[in-house]
Coordinates of C-alpha atoms and ligand atoms in Angstrom, one line a residue:
M52 CA -0.1 -0.1 0.0
S53 CA 1.0 3.6 -0.9
K54 CA 3.4 4.8 2.2
Y55 CA 1.0 8.2 2.4
L56 CA -2.4 6.3 2.6
N57 CA -1.0 4.3 5.2
D58 CA 0.3 6.8 7.3
V59 CA -3.3 9.1 7.0
L60 CA -5.2 5.6 7.9
N61 CA -2.9 5.0 10.6
F62 CA -3.3 8.2 12.2
V63 CA -7.4 8.1 11.5
K64 CA -7.7 5.0 13.3
E65 CA -5.6 5.8 16.3
K66 CA -7.2 9.3 16.9
Y67 CA -10.5 8.3 16.5
N68 CA -10.2 4.7 17.9
N69 CA -13.6 5.8 19.9
E70 CA -15.5 6.3 16.7
P71 CA -16.0 2.7 14.8
E72 CA -18.1 3.7 12.1
Y73 CA -16.2 6.5 11.0
V74 CA -13.0 4.6 11.2
Q75 CA -14.8 2.0 9.2
A76 CA -15.9 4.3 6.4
V77 CA -12.4 5.8 6.1
T78 CA -10.9 2.7 6.1
E79 CA -13.1 1.3 2.9
V80 CA -12.8 4.6 1.0
L81 CA -9.1 5.2 1.3
L82 CA -8.1 1.3 0.9
S83 CA -9.7 1.9 -2.3
L84 CA -8.3 5.0 -3.2
E85 CA -4.7 2.7 -3.6
P86 CA -4.5 2.8 -7.7
V87 CA -5.3 6.6 -7.7
I88 CA -3.0 7.5 -5.0
S89 CA 0.1 5.4 -5.7
K90 CA 0.2 7.3 -9.2
N91 CA 0.5 10.6 -7.7
E92 CA 1.5 10.2 -4.3
E93 CA 4.0 13.0 -4.0
Y94 CA 1.4 15.8 -5.3
Y95 CA -1.5 14.7 -3.1
R96 CA 1.1 14.4 -0.2
K97 CA 2.4 17.7 -0.7
N98 CA -1.3 19.2 -0.6
A99 CA -2.3 17.3 2.6
L100 CA -5.2 16.4 0.6
L101 CA -6.1 13.2 2.5
E102 CA -5.2 14.8 6.0
R103 CA -7.8 17.5 4.9
L104 CA -10.3 15.0 3.3
V105 CA -10.8 13.2 6.6
E106 CA -11.3 16.1 9.0
P107 CA -14.8 17.7 9.2
E108 CA -14.9 21.4 8.1
R109 CA -17.2 21.8 11.2
I110 CA -18.9 20.0 13.9
I111 CA -21.7 21.6 15.7
S112 CA -23.2 19.6 18.8
F113 CA -25.6 20.8 21.0
R114 CA -28.3 20.5 24.1
V115 CA -31.8 19.6 23.3
P116 CA -34.1 20.1 25.8
W117 CA -37.7 19.4 25.4
V118 CA -41.1 18.8 27.5
N119 CA -42.8 15.8 27.1
D120 CA -46.6 14.8 27.6
K121 CA -46.2 14.5 31.2
G122 CA -44.8 17.5 31.8
E123 CA -41.1 16.1 32.3
I124 CA -37.9 17.8 30.9
V125 CA -36.0 15.5 28.3
V126 CA -32.3 16.8 27.2
N127 CA -31.1 15.0 23.9
R128 CA -28.3 15.5 22.3
G129 CA -28.2 17.1 18.6
Y130 CA -25.4 17.5 15.9
R131 CA -24.7 18.6 12.8
V132 CA -21.4 17.7 11.0
Q133 CA -20.8 20.2 7.9
F134 CA -18.0 17.9 6.4
N135 CA -16.9 19.4 2.9
G136 CA -18.5 22.2 1.3
T137 CA -16.3 22.5 -1.6
L138 CA -18.8 21.4 -4.2
G139 CA -21.5 23.8 -2.9
P140 CA -23.8 24.6 0.1
Y141 CA -23.4 21.4 2.8
K142 CA -26.4 18.9 2.2
G143 CA -27.4 15.9 3.8
G144 CA -30.1 14.4 6.1
L145 CA -31.1 14.6 10.1
R146 CA -31.4 11.3 11.6
F147 CA -33.1 11.0 14.7
H148 CA -32.4 7.4 16.4
P149 CA -31.9 6.4 20.0
T150 CA -27.8 5.1 18.3
V151 CA -26.9 8.2 16.8
N152 CA -23.5 9.7 18.2
Q153 CA -20.6 11.5 16.7
S154 CA -19.2 8.4 15.1
I155 CA -22.6 7.9 13.5
M156 CA -22.9 11.5 12.1
K157 CA -19.2 11.5 11.0
F158 CA -19.3 8.6 8.9
L159 CA -22.8 9.5 7.2
A160 CA -21.3 13.1 6.8
F161 CA -18.3 11.5 5.2
E162 CA -19.9 9.4 2.8
Q163 CA -22.1 12.2 1.9
V164 CA -19.5 14.4 0.2
F165 CA -18.6 11.4 -1.7
K166 CA -22.3 10.5 -2.8
N167 CA -23.2 14.2 -3.5
A168 CA -20.3 14.5 -6.1
L169 CA -21.3 11.7 -8.0
T170 CA -24.6 13.3 -8.6
C171 CA -22.6 16.0 -10.5
L172 CA -24.8 18.9 -8.6
P173 CA -23.4 21.8 -7.0
I174 CA -23.8 20.1 -3.5
G175 CA -21.2 19.7 -0.4
G176 CA -21.4 17.1 2.3
G177 CA -22.9 17.2 5.8
K178 CA -25.2 15.3 8.3
G179 CA -27.0 15.7 11.4
G180 CA -29.4 14.3 13.9
S181 CA -30.4 13.4 17.4
D182 CA -30.3 10.4 19.8
F183 CA -34.2 11.4 20.3
D184 CA -36.2 8.2 19.7
P185 CA -39.3 9.2 17.7
K186 CA -40.9 5.5 18.4
G187 CA -44.0 6.0 20.9
K188 CA -44.0 9.9 21.0
S189 CA -47.1 11.8 19.9
D190 CA -47.5 13.8 17.6
M191 CA -47.2 16.9 19.9
E192 CA -44.0 15.5 21.5
I193 CA -42.5 15.1 18.2
M194 CA -43.5 18.9 17.4
K195 CA -42.1 20.1 20.7
F196 CA -39.0 18.1 19.9
C197 CA -38.3 19.4 16.2
Q198 CA -39.0 23.1 17.4
S199 CA -36.3 22.8 20.4
F200 CA -34.0 21.1 17.7
M201 CA -34.3 23.9 15.1
N202 CA -34.0 26.9 18.0
E203 CA -30.1 25.7 17.8
L204 CA -29.8 24.6 14.3
Q205 CA -31.1 27.2 12.5
K206 CA -28.1 29.2 13.9
H207 CA -26.0 27.1 11.3
I208 CA -28.1 26.7 8.1
G209 CA -29.6 28.4 5.5
A210 CA -30.1 27.7 1.6
D211 CA -26.7 29.1 0.6
V212 CA -24.9 27.4 3.6
D213 CA -26.3 24.0 4.6
V214 CA -29.5 22.4 3.5
P215 CA -30.8 19.4 6.2
A216 CA -33.4 16.9 4.7
G217 CA -34.7 13.9 6.1
D218 CA -33.4 10.2 7.0
I219 CA -34.1 7.5 9.4
G220 CA -36.5 8.7 12.1
V221 CA -37.1 12.1 9.9
G222 CA -39.9 12.4 7.6
A223 CA -42.3 14.9 5.6
R224 CA -44.1 15.4 9.4
E225 CA -40.9 16.2 11.2
I226 CA -39.4 18.2 8.2
G227 CA -42.8 20.2 8.5
Y228 CA -42.2 21.5 12.1
L229 CA -38.5 22.0 11.7
F230 CA -39.5 24.8 8.9
G231 CA -42.0 26.0 10.6
Q232 CA -40.2 26.9 13.6
Y233 CA -37.1 28.1 10.7
R234 CA -39.6 30.3 9.3
K235 CA -40.6 31.9 12.8
I236 CA -37.4 32.4 14.1
R237 CA -35.9 34.0 11.2
N238 CA -39.5 36.0 10.1
M239 CA -38.6 35.2 6.4
Y240 CA -39.7 32.6 3.7
E241 CA -36.6 30.5 2.7
A242 CA -37.9 27.7 1.0
G243 CA -34.7 26.2 -0.2
V244 CA -33.4 26.1 3.9
L245 CA -34.7 22.4 4.0
T246 CA -35.5 19.7 1.5
G247 CA -38.1 16.9 1.7
K248 CA -40.9 19.5 2.2
A249 CA -44.7 18.5 1.7
L250 CA -45.8 19.5 -1.7
E251 CA -48.0 22.5 -0.3
Y252 CA -45.3 24.5 0.6
G253 CA -42.4 24.0 -1.8
G254 CA -41.7 20.3 -1.6
S255 CA -40.4 18.4 -4.9
L256 CA -42.8 15.8 -6.8
V257 CA -40.3 12.2 -6.5
R258 CA -38.3 13.3 -3.4
K259 CA -40.5 10.8 -1.4
E260 CA -39.8 8.1 -3.8
A261 CA -36.6 9.2 -5.1
T262 CA -33.8 7.3 -3.0
G263 CA -35.6 3.7 -3.6
Y264 CA -36.7 4.5 -7.3
G265 CA -33.1 5.9 -7.7
L266 CA -31.5 2.4 -6.2
M267 CA -33.4 0.3 -8.9
Y268 CA -32.5 2.6 -11.7
F269 CA -28.8 2.1 -10.7
M270 CA -29.2 -1.5 -10.3
R271 CA -31.1 -1.9 -13.9
E272 CA -28.1 -0.6 -15.0
M273 CA -25.8 -2.5 -13.3
L274 CA -27.5 -5.4 -14.1
N275 CA -27.9 -4.5 -17.9
A276 CA -24.1 -3.7 -18.2
N277 CA -23.7 -7.6 -16.9
G278 CA -25.7 -8.8 -19.5
I279 CA -28.6 -9.8 -16.6
D280 CA -32.4 -8.8 -17.1
I281 CA -34.3 -7.5 -14.0
K282 CA -37.5 -9.2 -14.9
G283 CA -38.7 -12.1 -12.9
K284 CA -36.0 -11.8 -10.3
R285 CA -36.3 -12.7 -6.7
I286 CA -35.9 -9.9 -4.3
I287 CA -35.5 -9.5 -0.7
I288 CA -35.8 -6.0 1.0
S289 CA -34.5 -5.4 4.5
G290 CA -36.4 -2.2 6.0
S291 CA -39.9 -0.9 5.4
G292 CA -39.4 2.4 5.7
N293 CA -39.2 5.1 3.3
V294 CA -36.3 3.7 1.0
A295 CA -37.5 0.1 1.5
I296 CA -40.9 0.9 0.2
Y297 CA -40.0 2.8 -2.7
A298 CA -37.4 0.5 -3.9
C299 CA -40.1 -2.2 -3.7
E300 CA -42.5 -0.1 -6.1
K301 CA -39.8 0.5 -8.6
A302 CA -38.8 -3.2 -8.6
L303 CA -42.5 -4.1 -9.3
Q304 CA -42.9 -2.3 -12.1
M305 CA -39.5 -3.4 -13.4
G306 CA -41.4 -6.9 -13.4
A307 CA -39.4 -8.3 -10.7
N308 CA -40.8 -10.4 -7.5
V309 CA -40.6 -9.0 -3.9
V310 CA -41.1 -12.0 -1.2
A311 CA -39.8 -10.1 2.0
M312 CA -39.7 -7.1 3.6
S313 CA -38.3 -6.1 7.5
D314 CA -38.2 -3.9 10.3
S315 CA -35.9 -3.7 13.3
S316 CA -38.3 -6.6 15.0
G317 CA -38.2 -9.1 12.0
C318 CA -39.5 -10.0 8.7
V319 CA -42.3 -10.7 6.7
Y320 CA -41.9 -13.5 3.9
D321 CA -45.1 -13.7 1.3
E322 CA -43.9 -16.4 -1.3
N323 CA -46.9 -14.6 -3.4
G324 CA -45.4 -11.3 -3.6
I325 CA -45.4 -8.7 -0.9
K326 CA -48.5 -6.6 -1.0
L327 CA -47.2 -2.8 -1.3
D328 CA -50.2 -1.4 -0.8
L329 CA -50.8 -2.9 3.0
V330 CA -46.8 -2.3 3.7
K331 CA -47.6 1.1 2.7
E332 CA -50.6 1.2 4.9
I333 CA -49.2 -0.4 8.0
K334 CA -46.0 1.8 7.9
E335 CA -47.0 5.2 6.3
V336 CA -50.5 5.6 7.7
R337 CA -50.5 3.7 10.6
R338 CA -46.7 3.7 11.8
G339 CA -47.2 0.1 13.0
R340 CA -45.0 -3.0 12.8
I341 CA -44.5 -5.2 10.0
K342 CA -45.6 -8.2 11.9
E343 CA -49.2 -6.3 11.2
Y344 CA -48.9 -7.6 7.6
L345 CA -50.5 -11.1 9.0
N346 CA -53.6 -9.8 9.8
S347 CA -54.4 -9.0 6.4
V348 CA -52.4 -11.7 4.5
P349 CA -52.6 -14.8 7.1
S350 CA -50.7 -17.0 4.7
A351 CA -47.2 -15.2 4.9
K352 CA -44.6 -15.9 7.5
Y353 CA -43.3 -13.7 10.3
I354 CA -39.9 -14.6 11.4
E355 CA -38.6 -12.7 14.2
N356 CA -34.8 -11.5 14.5
S357 CA -32.8 -13.8 17.2
S358 CA -29.3 -13.8 16.0
N359 CA -27.1 -11.4 14.6
I360 CA -27.8 -12.6 11.1
P361 CA -31.3 -10.3 10.4
A362 CA -33.6 -12.9 9.9
I363 CA -34.6 -11.8 6.4
Y364 CA -31.2 -12.9 5.2
N365 CA -32.1 -16.3 5.4
I366 CA -34.5 -16.5 2.5
K367 CA -33.4 -17.4 -0.7
A368 CA -33.0 -14.6 -3.3
D369 CA -31.4 -13.2 -6.8
I370 CA -31.4 -9.9 -5.4
V371 CA -30.8 -8.7 -2.2
L372 CA -31.5 -4.6 -1.3
P373 CA -30.6 -3.9 2.0
C374 CA -32.5 -0.7 2.8
A375 CA -32.7 -0.2 6.9
T376 CA -29.4 0.9 8.9
Q377 CA -25.8 0.3 8.6
N378 CA -23.5 -2.9 9.1
D379 CA -27.1 -5.0 8.6
I380 CA -25.1 -7.2 6.4
N381 CA -22.1 -8.9 8.2
L382 CA -20.1 -12.0 6.8
E383 CA -21.6 -14.6 7.9
S384 CA -24.8 -13.2 6.6
A385 CA -22.9 -12.3 3.0
K386 CA -22.2 -16.1 3.0
I387 CA -25.6 -17.0 3.5
L388 CA -26.5 -14.9 0.7
L389 CA -24.0 -16.6 -1.7
Q390 CA -25.0 -20.0 -0.6
N391 CA -28.8 -18.7 -1.7
G392 CA -27.3 -17.8 -4.9
V393 CA -27.7 -14.1 -4.7
I394 CA -26.3 -12.5 -8.0
A395 CA -26.5 -9.0 -7.0
V396 CA -26.7 -6.9 -3.7
G397 CA -27.9 -3.2 -3.8
E398 CA -27.2 -1.0 -0.8
G399 CA -30.7 1.6 -0.4
A400 CA -29.3 2.5 3.0
N401 CA -25.5 3.7 3.8
M402 CA -23.0 1.4 4.9
P403 CA -25.2 -1.4 5.4
C404 CA -22.5 -4.2 4.5
T405 CA -19.6 -4.1 6.7
Y406 CA -16.3 -4.0 4.9
E407 CA -15.4 -7.5 5.1
A408 CA -18.8 -8.5 3.6
A409 CA -18.7 -6.2 0.9
T410 CA -14.8 -7.4 0.1
Y411 CA -16.2 -11.2 0.3
L412 CA -19.3 -10.3 -2.3
I413 CA -17.6 -8.4 -4.7
E414 CA -14.6 -11.3 -4.5
N415 CA -17.3 -14.2 -5.2
K416 CA -18.3 -12.1 -8.2
V417 CA -21.5 -10.9 -6.8
L418 CA -22.7 -7.6 -8.2
L419 CA -22.3 -4.9 -5.2
A420 CA -24.1 -1.4 -6.3
P421 CA -22.4 0.7 -3.3
G422 CA -24.8 2.7 -1.1
K423 CA -22.9 6.4 -2.0
A424 CA -23.6 5.7 -5.5
A425 CA -26.7 3.5 -5.5
N426 CA -29.0 5.6 -2.8
A427 CA -27.9 8.8 -4.3
G428 CA -31.1 9.4 -5.9
G429 CA -32.5 11.1 -2.6
V430 CA -29.8 13.7 -2.4
A431 CA -30.3 14.2 -6.2
T432 CA -33.8 14.9 -6.0
S433 CA -33.4 17.3 -3.0
A434 CA -30.6 19.5 -4.8
L435 CA -33.6 19.5 -7.8
E436 CA -36.3 20.7 -5.2
M437 CA -33.6 23.5 -4.3
S438 CA -33.3 24.4 -8.0
Q439 CA -37.1 24.4 -8.1
N440 CA -37.3 26.7 -4.9
S441 CA -34.6 29.2 -6.1
M442 CA -36.9 29.6 -9.8
R443 CA -40.1 29.8 -7.8
Y444 CA -41.5 27.1 -9.6
F445 CA -42.1 23.1 -9.8
W446 CA -41.8 20.5 -12.3
S447 CA -44.2 17.7 -13.3
F448 CA -43.8 14.1 -11.9
E449 CA -42.6 13.1 -15.3
E450 CA -39.9 15.6 -15.3
V451 CA -38.2 14.9 -12.2
D452 CA -38.4 11.3 -12.5
N453 CA -36.6 11.7 -15.8
K454 CA -34.4 14.1 -14.2
L455 CA -33.5 11.5 -11.7
E456 CA -33.3 8.5 -14.1
K457 CA -31.0 10.4 -15.9
I458 CA -28.5 11.1 -12.8
M459 CA -28.7 7.7 -11.8
I460 CA -27.5 6.2 -15.4
N461 CA -24.8 8.7 -15.0
I462 CA -23.6 7.7 -11.8
F463 CA -23.7 3.7 -12.7
K464 CA -21.6 5.1 -15.8
L465 CA -19.1 7.1 -13.8
C466 CA -18.6 4.5 -11.3
K467 CA -18.2 1.6 -14.4
D468 CA -15.9 4.0 -16.0
A469 CA -13.7 4.5 -13.3
A470 CA -13.5 0.7 -12.1
K471 CA -12.2 0.3 -15.5
E472 CA -9.9 2.7 -15.9
Y473 CA -8.4 1.5 -12.5
N474 CA -8.6 -2.5 -13.4
C475 CA -11.2 -2.9 -10.8
G476 CA -13.3 -5.1 -12.7
I477 CA -17.1 -5.3 -11.6
N478 CA -15.8 -3.6 -8.1
Y479 CA -18.0 -0.5 -8.5
L480 CA -17.5 0.5 -4.7
A481 CA -13.9 0.9 -5.8
G482 CA -15.0 2.8 -8.9
A483 CA -17.6 4.9 -6.6
N484 CA -14.9 5.9 -4.4
I485 CA -12.3 6.6 -7.4
A486 CA -14.6 8.8 -9.5
S487 CA -16.2 10.8 -6.4
F488 CA -12.7 11.2 -4.7
N489 CA -11.0 12.6 -8.3
K490 CA -13.9 15.3 -8.5
V491 CA -13.6 16.4 -4.8
A492 CA -9.9 16.2 -4.5
D493 CA -9.6 18.2 -7.9
A494 CA -11.9 21.0 -6.4
M495 CA -10.2 21.2 -3.3
I496 CA -6.7 21.7 -4.4
E497 CA -8.0 24.0 -6.9
Q498 CA -9.7 26.3 -3.9
G499 CA -6.3 26.3 -2.1
V500 CA -5.3 25.4 1.4
I501 CA -8.7 26.2 3.2
Ligands
NDP620 P1 -37.1 5.2 7.5 O1 -36.9 5.4 9.3 O2 -38.0 5.4 6.6 O3 -36.9 3.4 7.7 C1 -35.9 2.8 8.2 C2 -36.3 1.5 8.4 O4 -34.9 1.1 8.9 C3 -37.5 0.6 9.2 O5 -37.7 0.0 8.3 C4 -36.8 0.5 10.1 O6 -37.3 -0.4 11.3 C5 -35.2 0.3 9.9 N1 -34.4 0.1 10.9 C6 -33.6 1.2 11.4 N2 -32.8 1.0 12.3 C7 -32.6 0.0 12.1 C8 -31.6 -0.9 13.2 N3 -31.1 -0.4 14.2 N4 -31.8 -2.5 13.0 C9 -32.6 -3.0 12.0 N5 -33.6 -2.1 11.4 C10 -33.4 -0.8 11.6 O7 -35.4 5.7 7.1 P2 -35.0 5.7 5.8 O8 -36.0 4.2 4.6 O9 -35.4 7.2 5.3 O10 -33.5 5.4 5.5 C11 -33.1 3.9 5.7 C12 -31.6 3.9 5.1 O11 -31.5 4.5 3.9 C13 -30.9 4.8 6.0 O12 -29.5 4.3 6.1 C14 -30.2 6.1 5.5 O13 -29.3 6.5 6.1 C15 -30.5 5.7 4.0 N6 -30.8 6.8 3.3 C16 -32.0 7.3 3.2 C17 -32.3 8.2 2.0 C18 -33.5 9.1 1.9 O14 -34.0 9.6 1.2 N7 -34.7 8.6 3.1 C19 -31.1 8.8 1.1 C20 -30.1 7.7 1.0 C21 -30.0 6.8 2.1 P3 -37.7 0.1 12.4 O15 -38.7 0.9 12.1 O16 -38.3 -1.3 13.0 O17 -36.8 0.9 13.6

């Protein structure tokens, strides 16, 4: 390995040894950059490019006090990591989940920098969120929390500064409460400060569907490039949230057969094909558990998670779409997927495969659609929402969907071309890292030492 790469990697591992997810994300990216760095090592070292790339421009960490329905004061922690603004305003979602901590925020923001570069749209990378758990909270509690969160966040964001969006636990409802509070405090209508807004006040058509649809556009391109037709393929999807639901919708439109979906408790397996309208009713309307599927389809099976391998990964499939959370597929799960004949894995979630799992799958010729490329449709459509807000105009569903499809086709091409140029074969993960690194690195050097 190039000495320079090795030095920076060791520095990150030592300095941030209490941030495992962050170290994992940096390791994965840096190792795949070997062919690029070794070609021009002195140039990158002289510019301290990697040292600058792995250090966020800014981390904002703050207290979020709020009052629950019982009148008790609760204190959560809030974060915004403004990782790299070289290509445009920081852009990336907000995650509300009890597991949120600085390591997870940094890994997500780091990944976001490369993902956003791949869209070829003018957006830098950031991420934020809180360890607040929205599960079981009333609407009023969600609103109070969002208002308190925004009381601090508003000091650090703006349409040309930093534009947050949704992620796990943050959907249109939360974005609405956050936007309302921002508007009240700032006393102006700055539609482009948040994306993922409802259609009534500046949201974009297709934003809700974008990440899942984009994942399937990427998957179709990747399969086609390898002479495989998606029609009739058997698919399992982990998660049943925003990304999972709309990946399922597009997969069905493409003629594939989705047989299982899950949530963090377990999965439903419906040999006759998942009834997506029912999943939408359970998750989007009732905010219930995937287990409730059986109340309407008693012939389906529910399998509870009982080990470190989520139950869904024991179900046989041609294509696996992890659309829940990070490190969902470990090496053990990856081995099971391979035994069951998987041909492709599409990362709808961010870093759902551990480094070992991703490496194992690629080495065994499984086509891996890497998250930072395959799930970039969400942020790309967020950038299209920003464009529409700036124009004070809106595009039709077809217009936005067509733009999204073109962006995803181009992202796959970038990954494929970079993989080819650097002799990485079907390693589209390396392709994605290299293509995006080249873009960010060039721009950083052009902007000087800042
Ligand atoms: P949602 O909150 O809508 O859904 C998350 C889903 O994942 C739920 O089914 C949830 O189950 C499950 N899940 C969450 N945490 C865990 C866990 N620790 N173990 C197992 N299952 C879990 O989130 P999204 O669909 O928006 O996001 C899913 C993934 O996609 C995340 O990695 C996110 O970063 C990524 N992503 C999202 C984008 C977007 O536009 N929304 C864009 C790009 C990436 P349960 O209800 O039981 O918690």
